[in-house]
Structure formats: C-alpha cells, structure tokens
PDB file of C-alpha atoms in Angstrom:
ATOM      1  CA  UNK A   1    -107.865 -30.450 -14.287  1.00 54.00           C
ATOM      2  CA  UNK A   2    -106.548 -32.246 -10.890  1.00 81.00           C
ATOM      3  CA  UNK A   3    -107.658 -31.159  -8.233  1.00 93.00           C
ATOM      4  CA  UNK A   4    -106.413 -30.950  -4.493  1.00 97.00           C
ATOM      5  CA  UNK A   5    -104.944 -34.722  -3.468  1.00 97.00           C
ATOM      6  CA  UNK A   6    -103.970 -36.096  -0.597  1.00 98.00           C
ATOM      7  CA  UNK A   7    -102.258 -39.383   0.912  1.00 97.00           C
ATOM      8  CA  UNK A   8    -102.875 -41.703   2.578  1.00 97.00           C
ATOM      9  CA  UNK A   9    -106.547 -41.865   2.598  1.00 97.00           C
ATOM     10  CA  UNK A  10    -106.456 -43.659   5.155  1.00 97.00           C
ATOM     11  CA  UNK A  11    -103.427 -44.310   8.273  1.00 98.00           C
ATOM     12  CA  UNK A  12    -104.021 -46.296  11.120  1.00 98.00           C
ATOM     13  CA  UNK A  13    -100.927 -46.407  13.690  1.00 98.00           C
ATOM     14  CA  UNK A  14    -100.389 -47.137  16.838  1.00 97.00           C
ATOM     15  CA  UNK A  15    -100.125 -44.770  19.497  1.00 97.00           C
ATOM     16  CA  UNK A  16     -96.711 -43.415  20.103  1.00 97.00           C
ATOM     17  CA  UNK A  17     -95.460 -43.982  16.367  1.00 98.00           C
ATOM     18  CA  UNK A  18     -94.554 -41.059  13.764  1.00 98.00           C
ATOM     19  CA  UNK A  19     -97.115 -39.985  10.446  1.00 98.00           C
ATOM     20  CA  UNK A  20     -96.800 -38.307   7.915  1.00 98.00           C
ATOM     21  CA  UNK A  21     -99.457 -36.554   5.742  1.00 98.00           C
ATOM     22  CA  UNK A  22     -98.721 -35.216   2.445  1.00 98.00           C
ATOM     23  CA  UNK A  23    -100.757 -32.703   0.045  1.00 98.00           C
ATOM     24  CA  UNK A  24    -100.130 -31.998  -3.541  1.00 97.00           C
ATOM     25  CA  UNK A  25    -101.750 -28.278  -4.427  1.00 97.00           C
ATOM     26  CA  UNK A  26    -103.652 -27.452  -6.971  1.00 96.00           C
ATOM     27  CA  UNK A  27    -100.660 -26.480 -10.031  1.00 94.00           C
ATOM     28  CA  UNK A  28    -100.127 -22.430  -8.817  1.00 92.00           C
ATOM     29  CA  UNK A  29    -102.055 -22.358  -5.861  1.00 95.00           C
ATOM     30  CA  UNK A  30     -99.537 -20.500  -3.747  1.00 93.00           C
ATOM     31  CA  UNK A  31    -101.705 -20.305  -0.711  1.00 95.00           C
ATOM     32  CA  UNK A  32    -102.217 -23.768   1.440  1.00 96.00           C
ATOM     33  CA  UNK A  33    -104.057 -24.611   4.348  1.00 97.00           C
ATOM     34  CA  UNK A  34    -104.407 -27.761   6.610  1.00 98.00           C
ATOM     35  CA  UNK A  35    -107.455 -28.061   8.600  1.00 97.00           C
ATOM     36  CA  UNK A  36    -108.619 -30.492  11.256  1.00 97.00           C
ATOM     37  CA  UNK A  37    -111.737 -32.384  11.368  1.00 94.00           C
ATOM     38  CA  UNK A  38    -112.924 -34.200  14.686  1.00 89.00           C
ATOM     39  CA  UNK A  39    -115.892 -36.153  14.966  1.00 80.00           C
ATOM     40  CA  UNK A  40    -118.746 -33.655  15.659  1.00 75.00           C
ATOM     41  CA  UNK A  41    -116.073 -30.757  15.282  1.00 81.00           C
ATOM     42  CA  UNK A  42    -116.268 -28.203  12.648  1.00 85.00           C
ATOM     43  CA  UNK A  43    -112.767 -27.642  10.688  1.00 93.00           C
ATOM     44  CA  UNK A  44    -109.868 -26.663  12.957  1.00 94.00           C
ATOM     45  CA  UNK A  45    -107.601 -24.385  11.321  1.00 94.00           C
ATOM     46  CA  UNK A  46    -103.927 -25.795  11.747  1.00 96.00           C
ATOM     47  CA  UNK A  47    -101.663 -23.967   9.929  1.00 96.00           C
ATOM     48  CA  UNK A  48    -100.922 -21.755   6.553  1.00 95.00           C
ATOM     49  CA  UNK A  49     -98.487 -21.590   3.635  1.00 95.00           C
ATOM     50  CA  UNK A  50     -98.105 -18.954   1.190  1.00 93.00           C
ATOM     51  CA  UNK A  51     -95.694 -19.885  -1.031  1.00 91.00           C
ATOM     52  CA  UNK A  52     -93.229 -21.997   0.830  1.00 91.00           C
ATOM     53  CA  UNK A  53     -93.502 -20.311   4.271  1.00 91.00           C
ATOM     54  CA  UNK A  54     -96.070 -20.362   7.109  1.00 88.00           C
ATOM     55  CA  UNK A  55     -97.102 -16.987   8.287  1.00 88.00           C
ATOM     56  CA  UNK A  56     -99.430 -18.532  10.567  1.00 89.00           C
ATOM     57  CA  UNK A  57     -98.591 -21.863  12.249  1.00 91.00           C
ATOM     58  CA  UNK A  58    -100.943 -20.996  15.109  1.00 89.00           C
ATOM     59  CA  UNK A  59    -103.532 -23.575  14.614  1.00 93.00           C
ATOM     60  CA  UNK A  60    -101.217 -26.495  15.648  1.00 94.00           C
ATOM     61  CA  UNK A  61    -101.958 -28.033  18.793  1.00 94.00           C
ATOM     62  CA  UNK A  62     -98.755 -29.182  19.914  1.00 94.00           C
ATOM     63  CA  UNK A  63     -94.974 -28.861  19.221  1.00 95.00           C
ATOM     64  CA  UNK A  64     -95.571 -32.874  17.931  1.00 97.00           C
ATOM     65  CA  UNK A  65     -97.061 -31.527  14.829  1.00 97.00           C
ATOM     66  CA  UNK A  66     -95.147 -29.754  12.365  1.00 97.00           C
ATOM     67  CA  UNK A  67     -95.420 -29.017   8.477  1.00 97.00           C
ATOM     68  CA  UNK A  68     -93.606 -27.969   6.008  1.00 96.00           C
ATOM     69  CA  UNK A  69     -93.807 -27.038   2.444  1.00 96.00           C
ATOM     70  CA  UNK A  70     -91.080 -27.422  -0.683  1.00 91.00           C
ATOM     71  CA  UNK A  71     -90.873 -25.758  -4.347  1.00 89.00           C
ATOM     72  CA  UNK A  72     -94.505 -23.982  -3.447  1.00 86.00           C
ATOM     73  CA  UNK A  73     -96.344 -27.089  -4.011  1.00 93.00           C
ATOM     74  CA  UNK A  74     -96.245 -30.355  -1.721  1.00 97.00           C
ATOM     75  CA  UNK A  75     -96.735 -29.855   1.563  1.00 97.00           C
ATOM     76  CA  UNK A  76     -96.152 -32.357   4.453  1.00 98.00           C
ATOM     77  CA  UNK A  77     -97.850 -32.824   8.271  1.00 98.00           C
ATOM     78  CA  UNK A  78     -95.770 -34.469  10.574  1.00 98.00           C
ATOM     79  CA  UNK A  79     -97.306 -35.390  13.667  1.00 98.00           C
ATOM     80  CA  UNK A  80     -94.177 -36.874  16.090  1.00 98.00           C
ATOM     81  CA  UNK A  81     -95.655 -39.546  18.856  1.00 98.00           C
ATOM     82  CA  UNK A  82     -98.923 -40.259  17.641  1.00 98.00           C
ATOM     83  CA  UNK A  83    -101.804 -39.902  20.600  1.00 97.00           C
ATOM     84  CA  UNK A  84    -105.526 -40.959  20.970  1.00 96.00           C
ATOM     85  CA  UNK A  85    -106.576 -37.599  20.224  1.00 95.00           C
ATOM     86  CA  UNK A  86    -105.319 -36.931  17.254  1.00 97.00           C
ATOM     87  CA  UNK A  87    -107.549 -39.566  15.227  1.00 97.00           C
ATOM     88  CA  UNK A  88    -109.490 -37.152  12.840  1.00 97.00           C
ATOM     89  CA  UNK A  89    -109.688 -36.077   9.119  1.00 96.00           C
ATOM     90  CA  UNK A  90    -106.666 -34.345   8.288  1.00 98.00           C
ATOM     91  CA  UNK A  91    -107.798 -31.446   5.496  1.00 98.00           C
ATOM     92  CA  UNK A  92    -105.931 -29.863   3.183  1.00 98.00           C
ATOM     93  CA  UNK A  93    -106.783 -27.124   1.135  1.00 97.00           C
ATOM     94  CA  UNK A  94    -105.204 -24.402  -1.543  1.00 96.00           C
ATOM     95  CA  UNK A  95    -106.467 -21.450  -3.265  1.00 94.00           C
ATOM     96  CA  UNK A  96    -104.770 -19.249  -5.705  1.00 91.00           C
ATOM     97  CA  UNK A  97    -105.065 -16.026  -3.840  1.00 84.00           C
ATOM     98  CA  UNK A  98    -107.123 -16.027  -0.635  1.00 83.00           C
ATOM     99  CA  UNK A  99    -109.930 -14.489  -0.320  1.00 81.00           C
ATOM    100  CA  UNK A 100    -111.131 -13.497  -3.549  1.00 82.00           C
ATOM    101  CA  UNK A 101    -110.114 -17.004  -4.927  1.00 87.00           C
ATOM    102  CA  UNK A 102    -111.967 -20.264  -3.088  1.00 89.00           C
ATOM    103  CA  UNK A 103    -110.498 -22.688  -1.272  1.00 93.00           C
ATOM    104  CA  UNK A 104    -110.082 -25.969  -3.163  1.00 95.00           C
ATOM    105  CA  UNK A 105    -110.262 -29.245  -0.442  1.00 96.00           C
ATOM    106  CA  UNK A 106    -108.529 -32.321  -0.754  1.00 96.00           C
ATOM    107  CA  UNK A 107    -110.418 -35.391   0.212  1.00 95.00           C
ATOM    108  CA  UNK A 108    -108.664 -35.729   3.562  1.00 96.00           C
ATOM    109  CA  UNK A 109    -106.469 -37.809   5.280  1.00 98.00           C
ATOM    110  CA  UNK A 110    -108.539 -40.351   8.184  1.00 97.00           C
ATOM    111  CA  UNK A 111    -105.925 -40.590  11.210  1.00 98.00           C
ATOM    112  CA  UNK A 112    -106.675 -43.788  13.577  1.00 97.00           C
ATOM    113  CA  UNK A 113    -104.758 -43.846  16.131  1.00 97.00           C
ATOM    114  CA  UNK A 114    -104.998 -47.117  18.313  1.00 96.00           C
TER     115      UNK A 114
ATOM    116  CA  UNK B   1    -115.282 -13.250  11.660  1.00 62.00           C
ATOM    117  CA  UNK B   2    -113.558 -14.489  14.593  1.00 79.00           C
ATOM    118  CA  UNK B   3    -116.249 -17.233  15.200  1.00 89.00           C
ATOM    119  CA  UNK B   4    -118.654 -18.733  13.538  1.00 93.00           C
ATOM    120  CA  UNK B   5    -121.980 -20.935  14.706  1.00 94.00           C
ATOM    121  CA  UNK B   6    -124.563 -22.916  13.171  1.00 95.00           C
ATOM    122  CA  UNK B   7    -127.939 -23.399  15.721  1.00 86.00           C
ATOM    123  CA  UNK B   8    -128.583 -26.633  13.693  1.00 88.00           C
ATOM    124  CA  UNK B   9    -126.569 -30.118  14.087  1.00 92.00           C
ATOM    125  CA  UNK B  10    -128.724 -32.401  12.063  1.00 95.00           C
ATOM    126  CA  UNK B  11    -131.671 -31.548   9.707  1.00 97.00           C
ATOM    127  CA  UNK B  12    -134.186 -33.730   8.168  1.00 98.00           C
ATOM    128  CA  UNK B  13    -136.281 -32.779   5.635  1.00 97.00           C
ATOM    129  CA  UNK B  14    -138.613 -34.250   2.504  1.00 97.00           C
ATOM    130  CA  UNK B  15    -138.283 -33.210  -1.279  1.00 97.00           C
ATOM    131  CA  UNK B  16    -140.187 -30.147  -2.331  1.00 97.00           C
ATOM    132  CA  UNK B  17    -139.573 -28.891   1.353  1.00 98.00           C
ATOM    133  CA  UNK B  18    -138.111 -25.603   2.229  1.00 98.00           C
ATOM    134  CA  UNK B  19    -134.507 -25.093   3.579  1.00 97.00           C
ATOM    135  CA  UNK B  20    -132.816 -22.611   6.072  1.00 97.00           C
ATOM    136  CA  UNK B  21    -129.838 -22.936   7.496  1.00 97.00           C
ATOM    137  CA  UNK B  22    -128.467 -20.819  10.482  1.00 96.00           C
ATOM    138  CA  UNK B  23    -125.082 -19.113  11.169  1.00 96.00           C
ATOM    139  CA  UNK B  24    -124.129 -16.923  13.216  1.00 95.00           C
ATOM    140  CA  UNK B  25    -120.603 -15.191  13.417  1.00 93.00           C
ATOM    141  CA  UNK B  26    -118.978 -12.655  15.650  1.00 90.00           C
ATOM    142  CA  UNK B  27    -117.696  -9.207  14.583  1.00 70.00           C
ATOM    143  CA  UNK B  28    -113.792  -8.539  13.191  1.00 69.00           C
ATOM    144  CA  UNK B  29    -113.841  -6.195  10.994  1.00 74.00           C
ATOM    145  CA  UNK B  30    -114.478  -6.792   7.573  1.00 78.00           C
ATOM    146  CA  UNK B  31    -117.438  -9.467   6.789  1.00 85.00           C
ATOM    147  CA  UNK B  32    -116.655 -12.164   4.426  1.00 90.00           C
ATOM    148  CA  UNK B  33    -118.926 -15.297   4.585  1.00 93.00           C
ATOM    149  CA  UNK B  34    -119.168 -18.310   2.847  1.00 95.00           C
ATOM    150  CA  UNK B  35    -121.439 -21.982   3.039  1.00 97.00           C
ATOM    151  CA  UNK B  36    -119.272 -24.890   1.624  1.00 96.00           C
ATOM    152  CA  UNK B  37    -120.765 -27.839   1.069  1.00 97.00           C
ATOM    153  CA  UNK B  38    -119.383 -31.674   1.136  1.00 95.00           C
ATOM    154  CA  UNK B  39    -121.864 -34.207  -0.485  1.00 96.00           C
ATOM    155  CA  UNK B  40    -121.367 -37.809   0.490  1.00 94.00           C
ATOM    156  CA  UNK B  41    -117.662 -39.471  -0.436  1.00 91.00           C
ATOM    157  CA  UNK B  42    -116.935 -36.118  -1.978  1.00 93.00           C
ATOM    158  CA  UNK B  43    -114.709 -33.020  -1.272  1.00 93.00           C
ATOM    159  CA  UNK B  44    -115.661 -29.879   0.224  1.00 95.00           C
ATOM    160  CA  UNK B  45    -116.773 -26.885  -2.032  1.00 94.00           C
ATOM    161  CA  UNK B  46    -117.528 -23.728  -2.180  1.00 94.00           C
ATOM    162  CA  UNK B  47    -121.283 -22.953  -3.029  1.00 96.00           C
ATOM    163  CA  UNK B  48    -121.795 -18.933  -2.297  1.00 95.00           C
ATOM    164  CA  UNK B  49    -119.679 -16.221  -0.713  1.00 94.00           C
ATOM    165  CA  UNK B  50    -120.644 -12.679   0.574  1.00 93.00           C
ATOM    166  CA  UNK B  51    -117.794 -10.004   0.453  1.00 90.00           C
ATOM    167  CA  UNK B  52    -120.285  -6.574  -0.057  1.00 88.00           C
ATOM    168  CA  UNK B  53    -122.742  -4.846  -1.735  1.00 90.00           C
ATOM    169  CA  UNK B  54    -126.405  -6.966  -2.290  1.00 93.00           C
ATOM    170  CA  UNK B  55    -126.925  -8.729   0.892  1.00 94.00           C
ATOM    171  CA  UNK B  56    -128.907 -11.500  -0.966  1.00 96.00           C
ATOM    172  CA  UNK B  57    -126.412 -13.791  -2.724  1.00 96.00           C
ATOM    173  CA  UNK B  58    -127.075 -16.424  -4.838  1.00 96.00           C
ATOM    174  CA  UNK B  59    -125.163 -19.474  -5.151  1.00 94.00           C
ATOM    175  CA  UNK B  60    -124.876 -22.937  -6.943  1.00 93.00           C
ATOM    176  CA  UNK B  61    -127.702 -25.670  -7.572  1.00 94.00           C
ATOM    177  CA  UNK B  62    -130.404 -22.677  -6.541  1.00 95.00           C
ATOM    178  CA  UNK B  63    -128.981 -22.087  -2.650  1.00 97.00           C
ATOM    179  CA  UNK B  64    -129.053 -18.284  -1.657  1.00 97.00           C
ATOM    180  CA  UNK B  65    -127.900 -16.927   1.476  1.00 98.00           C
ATOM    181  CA  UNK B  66    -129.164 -13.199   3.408  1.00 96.00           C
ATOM    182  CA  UNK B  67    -126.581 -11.224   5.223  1.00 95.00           C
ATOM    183  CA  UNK B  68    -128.241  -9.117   7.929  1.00 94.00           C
ATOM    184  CA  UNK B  69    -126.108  -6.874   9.777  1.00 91.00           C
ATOM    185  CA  UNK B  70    -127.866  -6.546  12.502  1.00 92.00           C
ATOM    186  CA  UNK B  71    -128.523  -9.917  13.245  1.00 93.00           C
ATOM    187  CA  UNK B  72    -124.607 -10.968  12.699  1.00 93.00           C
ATOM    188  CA  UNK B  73    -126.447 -13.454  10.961  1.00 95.00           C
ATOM    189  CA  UNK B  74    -125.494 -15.067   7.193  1.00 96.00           C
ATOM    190  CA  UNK B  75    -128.212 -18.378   6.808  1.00 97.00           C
ATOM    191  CA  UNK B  76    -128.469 -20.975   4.224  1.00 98.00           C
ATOM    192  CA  UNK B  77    -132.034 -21.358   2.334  1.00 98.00           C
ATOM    193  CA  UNK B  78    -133.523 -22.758  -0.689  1.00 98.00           C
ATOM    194  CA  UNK B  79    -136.839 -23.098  -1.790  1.00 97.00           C
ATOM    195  CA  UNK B  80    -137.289 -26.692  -2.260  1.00 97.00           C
ATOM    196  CA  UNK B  81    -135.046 -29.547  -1.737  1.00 98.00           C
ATOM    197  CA  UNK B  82    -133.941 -32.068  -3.486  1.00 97.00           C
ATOM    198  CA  UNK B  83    -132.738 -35.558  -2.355  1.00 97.00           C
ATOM    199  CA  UNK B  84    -129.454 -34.536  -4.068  1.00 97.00           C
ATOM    200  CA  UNK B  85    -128.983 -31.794  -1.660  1.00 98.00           C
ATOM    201  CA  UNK B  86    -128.496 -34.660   1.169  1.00 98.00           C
ATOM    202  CA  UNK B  87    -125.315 -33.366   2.826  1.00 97.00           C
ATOM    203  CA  UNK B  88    -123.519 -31.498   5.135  1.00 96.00           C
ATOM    204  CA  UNK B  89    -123.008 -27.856   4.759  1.00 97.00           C
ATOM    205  CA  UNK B  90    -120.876 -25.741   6.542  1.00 96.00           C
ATOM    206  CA  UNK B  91    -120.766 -22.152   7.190  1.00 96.00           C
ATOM    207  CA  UNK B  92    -117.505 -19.873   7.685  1.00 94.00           C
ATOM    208  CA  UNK B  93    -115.963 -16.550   7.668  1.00 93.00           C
ATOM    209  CA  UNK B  94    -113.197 -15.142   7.223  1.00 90.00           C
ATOM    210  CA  UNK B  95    -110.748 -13.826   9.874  1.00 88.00           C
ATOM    211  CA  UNK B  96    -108.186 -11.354   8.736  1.00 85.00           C
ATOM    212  CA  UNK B  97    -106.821 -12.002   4.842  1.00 84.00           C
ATOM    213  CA  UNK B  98    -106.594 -15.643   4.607  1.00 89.00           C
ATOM    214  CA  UNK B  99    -107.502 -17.028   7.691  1.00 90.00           C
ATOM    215  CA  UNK B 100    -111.114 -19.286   7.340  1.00 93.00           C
ATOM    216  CA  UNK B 101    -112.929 -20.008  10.359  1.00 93.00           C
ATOM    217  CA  UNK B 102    -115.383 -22.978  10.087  1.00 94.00           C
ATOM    218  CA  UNK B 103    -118.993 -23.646  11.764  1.00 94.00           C
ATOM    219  CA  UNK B 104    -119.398 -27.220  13.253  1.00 94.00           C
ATOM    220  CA  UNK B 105    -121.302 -28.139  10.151  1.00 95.00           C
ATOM    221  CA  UNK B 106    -125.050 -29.201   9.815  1.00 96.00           C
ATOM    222  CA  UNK B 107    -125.658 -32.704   8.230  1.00 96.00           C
ATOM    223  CA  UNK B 108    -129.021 -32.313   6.070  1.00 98.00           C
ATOM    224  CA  UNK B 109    -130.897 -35.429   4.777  1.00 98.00           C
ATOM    225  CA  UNK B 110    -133.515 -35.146   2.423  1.00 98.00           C
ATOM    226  CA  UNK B 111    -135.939 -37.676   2.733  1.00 97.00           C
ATOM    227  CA  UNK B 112    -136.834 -38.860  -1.020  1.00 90.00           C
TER     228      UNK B 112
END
C-alpha cells in the first residue's frame, strides 16, 4: 500500500519568501506528526494532529510557522518569511493510533534557505 | 521519557563484528522506547519497541534491545553486522500518549 508522502522533496527559496510543505497520511491514520531534522540534530518534534486538530502545537519555533490539517488527511506547514535557520528536513509522520501503532515517516521535505 | 541520548555520534564497524548502541532517557512516568532506523535514501522505520513485561526485546533483521531500569538505559545490539545494516539509527521514547522524543541519531557504517 502507499505509504507516508511528502512534497516537495526538495525547496530552495530565498530568505524572506513564504513555503509551503504538504503531507498526504497514510489512508486512516488519524494521528500526524511533523518533525524537524537539523544537520547533526536528532528529530525536533513540531507539532501534532489527531484527526483534524492539533492538541499540541508546542514544538513550533516561531509564530512564522503554522500547520494545518483538512478532511483528516493532508496536512500543510507553512513557514511565513523564510530565515537561514530554518534549512532542515522537514518530517512528517502518521500512525493509526499512537502508541501502540508505529509511526510511519515520509521521506521528508529538504528546506534551503539562501 | 522526557529526553532521550545516544553516547555515540558515529560508529564504524566490520562485518561479523558485534553491535551496541547506547541510549539513555530520563524518567516520566511510563517507559515506552523504541530504535527506528533510516537506511540510506530511505524512510525512517520502526525496528523494536519496549512498552512492558520481558526487558529483552527482539526486533527486525536480528537487532534486540535490553531495558534496564536502573540504568535508565534502553541500547541497541546485535551479534554480528552486516554491511546492510550501514545506517543511522535512532533511539526515542515516548513522552505522555503520543508525544515521541528523538535521540540525535548514531550513523553506523559497516565496513564490508
């Protein structure tokens, strides 16, 4: 079956510009996760959806990022005036009922930002 | 777990030789650990988990992992590698429910 996707693989943009990342669940996972990954960092939790709302948005670093999530299945990062910083891999993951089910990871989103 | 660490950044090792892995996490209640593992150009994945009950769990592709209480202490090991097992793994527990808190990772070669 499909698995977890993501786009873009890949987004370069300059600094001070808009992006958008989007994840497409796993068909009934109603739990999803976005997770950071920094050079030499581990994953940084961002934020979580069950269903279509976020119980806990309090792995976002700044009010520039935002996310939402529509029908219980695509979900969308925003991150508003793109800075150096924020170049990572952009994670997303979904599981069909946390923790008994595993989390099922995307391939990631790379975010350059020049 | 409200934290998790692995000692190790960057192992190296040749086929046939033994692996272990170290993680450490920090008390919250309820233990739940897990090692996920990404192989090169592919997606991360779940190889064991440890909820209760037999502290010795065995995972995927022959990796098993010890919880030891006392320790706070959950590491990695297998036997003998393979070059397939070139990757990196990464260690995490679970804070709360739902919430997964991830090691840094360790990157493991194995040197064919």
């Amino acid at each position: 079956g499909a698995g977890v996707s993501q786009s873009p693989s890949n987004k370069v943009t300059e600094k001070g510009k808009d992006v958008e990342l989007r994840c497409d669940p796993i068909s009934g996972h109603t739990a999803l996760y976005w997770y950071r990954q920094s050079l030499g960092q581990g994953l940084e939790f961002l934020i979580y959806f069950q269903g279509n709302s976020a119980p806990d948005k309090s792995g976002l670093p700044s009010d520039r990022f935002s996310a939402e999530r529509t029908g219980g299945s695509v979900s969308t990062l925003t991150i508003q005036r793109t800075q150096q910083e924020d170049s990572a891999v952009y994670l997303c993951a979904s599981s069909l009922r946390p923790p008994n089910s595993p989390l099922h990871f995307g391939n990631g989103t790379r975010l350059t930002v020049t | 777990a409200q934290s998790v660490s692995q000692h190790n950044h960057h192992v190296i090792l040749s086929e046939a030789a033994s692996l272990e892995l170290g993680c450490n996490y920090s008390y919250g209640g309820t233990v739940n650990l897990f090692w996920y593992v990404q192989y090169p150009g592919q997606h991360l994945q779940l190889l064991l988990k440890y909820f209760s009950g037999d502290p010795l769990v065995k995972g995927i592709k022959g990796f098993e992992a010890e919880f030891i209480k006392s320790k706070f202490s959950f590491n990695l090991r297998k036997p003998s590698v393979q070059w397939s097992d070139t990757a990196e793994y990464f260690c995490a527990g679970l804070s709360g429910t739902y919430k997964y808190i991830f090691g840094t990772g360790t990157r493991l070669k194995v040197l064919a």
